[in-house]
CSV table of C-alpha atoms in Angstrom, one decimal:
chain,number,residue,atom,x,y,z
A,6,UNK,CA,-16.9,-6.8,-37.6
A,7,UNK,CA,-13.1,-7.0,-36.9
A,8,UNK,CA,-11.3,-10.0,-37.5
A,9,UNK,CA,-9.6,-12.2,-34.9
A,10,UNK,CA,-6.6,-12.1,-37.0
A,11,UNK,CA,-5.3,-8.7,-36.9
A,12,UNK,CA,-1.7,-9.1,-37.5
A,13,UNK,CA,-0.7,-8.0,-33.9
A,14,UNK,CA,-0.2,-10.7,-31.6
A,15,UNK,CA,-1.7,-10.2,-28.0
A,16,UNK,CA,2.0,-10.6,-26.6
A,17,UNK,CA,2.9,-7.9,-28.2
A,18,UNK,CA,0.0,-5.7,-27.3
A,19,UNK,CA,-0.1,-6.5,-23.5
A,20,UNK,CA,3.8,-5.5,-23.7
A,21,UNK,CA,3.0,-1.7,-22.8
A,22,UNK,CA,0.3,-2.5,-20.6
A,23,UNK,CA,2.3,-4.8,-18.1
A,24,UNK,CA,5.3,-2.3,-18.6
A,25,UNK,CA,2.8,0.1,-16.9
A,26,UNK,CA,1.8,-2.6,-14.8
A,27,UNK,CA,4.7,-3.5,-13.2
A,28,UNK,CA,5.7,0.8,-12.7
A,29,UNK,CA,2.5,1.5,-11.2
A,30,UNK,CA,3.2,-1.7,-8.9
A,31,UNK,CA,6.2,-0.5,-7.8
A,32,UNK,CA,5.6,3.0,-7.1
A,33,UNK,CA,2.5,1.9,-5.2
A,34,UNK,CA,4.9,-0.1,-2.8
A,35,UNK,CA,7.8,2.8,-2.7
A,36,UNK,CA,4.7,4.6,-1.5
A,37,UNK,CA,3.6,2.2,0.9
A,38,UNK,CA,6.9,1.6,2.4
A,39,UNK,CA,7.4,5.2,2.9
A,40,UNK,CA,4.4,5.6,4.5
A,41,UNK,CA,5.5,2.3,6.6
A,42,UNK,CA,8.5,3.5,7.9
A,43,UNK,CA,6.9,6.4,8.9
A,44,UNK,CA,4.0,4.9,11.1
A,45,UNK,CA,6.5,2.9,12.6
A,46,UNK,CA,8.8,5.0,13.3
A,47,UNK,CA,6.1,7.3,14.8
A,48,UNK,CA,4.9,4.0,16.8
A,49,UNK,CA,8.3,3.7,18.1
A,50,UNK,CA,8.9,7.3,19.2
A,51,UNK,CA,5.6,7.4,21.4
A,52,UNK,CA,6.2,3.9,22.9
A,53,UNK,CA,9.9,4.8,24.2
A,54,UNK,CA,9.3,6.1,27.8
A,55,UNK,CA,6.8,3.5,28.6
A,56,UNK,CA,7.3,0.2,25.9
A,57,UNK,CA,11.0,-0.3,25.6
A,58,UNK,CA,10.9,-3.8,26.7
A,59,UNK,CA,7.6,-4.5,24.5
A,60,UNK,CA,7.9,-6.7,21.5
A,61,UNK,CA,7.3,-4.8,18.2
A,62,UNK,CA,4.0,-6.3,17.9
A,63,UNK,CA,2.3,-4.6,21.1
A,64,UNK,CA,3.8,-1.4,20.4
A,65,UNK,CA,2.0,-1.7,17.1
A,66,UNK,CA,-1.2,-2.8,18.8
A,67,UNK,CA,-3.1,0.6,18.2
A,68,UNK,CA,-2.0,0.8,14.1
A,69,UNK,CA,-3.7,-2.6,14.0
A,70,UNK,CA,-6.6,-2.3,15.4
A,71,UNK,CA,-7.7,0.9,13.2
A,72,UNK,CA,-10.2,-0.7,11.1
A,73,UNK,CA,-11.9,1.5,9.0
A,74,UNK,CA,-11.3,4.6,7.0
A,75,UNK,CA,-14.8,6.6,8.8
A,76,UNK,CA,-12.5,6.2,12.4
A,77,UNK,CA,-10.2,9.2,11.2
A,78,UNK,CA,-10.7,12.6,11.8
A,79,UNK,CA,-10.6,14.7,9.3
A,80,UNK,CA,-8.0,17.4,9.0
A,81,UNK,CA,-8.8,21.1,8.2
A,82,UNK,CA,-7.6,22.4,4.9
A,83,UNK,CA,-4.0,23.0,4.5
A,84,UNK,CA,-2.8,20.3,7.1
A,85,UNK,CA,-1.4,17.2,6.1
A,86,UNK,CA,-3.4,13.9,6.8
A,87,UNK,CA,-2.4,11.4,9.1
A,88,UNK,CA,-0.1,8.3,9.0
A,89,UNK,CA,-3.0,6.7,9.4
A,90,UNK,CA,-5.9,7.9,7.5
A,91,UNK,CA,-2.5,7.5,4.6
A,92,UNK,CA,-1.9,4.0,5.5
A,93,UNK,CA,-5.7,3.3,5.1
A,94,UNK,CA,-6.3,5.1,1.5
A,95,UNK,CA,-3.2,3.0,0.4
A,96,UNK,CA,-4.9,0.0,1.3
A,97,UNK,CA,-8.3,0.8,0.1
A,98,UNK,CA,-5.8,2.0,-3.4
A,99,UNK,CA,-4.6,-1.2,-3.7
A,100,UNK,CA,-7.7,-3.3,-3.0
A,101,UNK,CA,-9.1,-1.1,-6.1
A,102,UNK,CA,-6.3,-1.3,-8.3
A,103,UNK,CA,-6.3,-5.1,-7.3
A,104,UNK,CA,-9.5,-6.0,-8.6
A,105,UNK,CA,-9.0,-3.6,-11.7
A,106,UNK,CA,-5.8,-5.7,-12.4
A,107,UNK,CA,-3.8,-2.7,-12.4
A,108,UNK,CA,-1.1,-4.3,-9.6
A,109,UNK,CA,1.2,-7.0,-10.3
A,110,UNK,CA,-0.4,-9.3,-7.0
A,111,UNK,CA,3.4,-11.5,-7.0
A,112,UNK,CA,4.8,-8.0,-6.3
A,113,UNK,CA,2.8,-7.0,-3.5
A,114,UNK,CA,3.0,-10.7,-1.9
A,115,UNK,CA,6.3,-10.7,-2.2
A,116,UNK,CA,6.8,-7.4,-0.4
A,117,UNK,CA,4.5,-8.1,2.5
A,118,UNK,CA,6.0,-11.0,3.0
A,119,UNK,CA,9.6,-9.4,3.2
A,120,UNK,CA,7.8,-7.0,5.5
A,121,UNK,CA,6.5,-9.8,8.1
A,122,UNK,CA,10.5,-11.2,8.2
């Protein structure tokens, strides 16, 4: 049986794991930004002949209203998945990671919000 009092403090022992914390947090939203700018960027180029004067929210109507992962096609070996099917493992990563308390939650508020400014 170990004692309570071990000598090291649990300040000092969470240390490393919220160091990795808060890395694995931001690389997780690098990611997600990326993969972001990406889908909309993609959004925007296939709205331009016809949506010019639509507000950024219809042209994002379709990205949206994807709800779940099983609506993707699969791709055949050696081609790159799609913004999509990306955009929904992320989100499915950081639900996970979430509940495993492996993402700093402040973080990914925080850069939501700055997302829906």
């Amino acid at each position: 049986v170990r004692s309570i009092n071990s000598g090291v403090s649990s300040g000092g022992a969470d240390r490393p794991r919220l160091t990795r914390t808060e890395l694995w947090t931001k690389d997780v939203i690098e990611y997600l930004q990326y993969v972001l700018d990406e889908l909309l960027q993609n959004e925007f180029h296939h709205s331009m002949p016809h949506g010019r004067d639509q507000p950024p929210q219809t042209l994002l109507g379709g990205f949206v209203q994807q709800k779940g992962i099983e609506s993707m096609q699969v791709t055949p070996d050696g081609e790159e998945p799609s913004l999509h099917f990306k955009w929904l493992y992320m989100v499915r990563i950081v639900r996970w990671h979430y509940s495993e308390g492996l993402l700093l939650p402040s973080h990914i508020v925080e850069w939501v919000l700055h997302q829906l400014q």
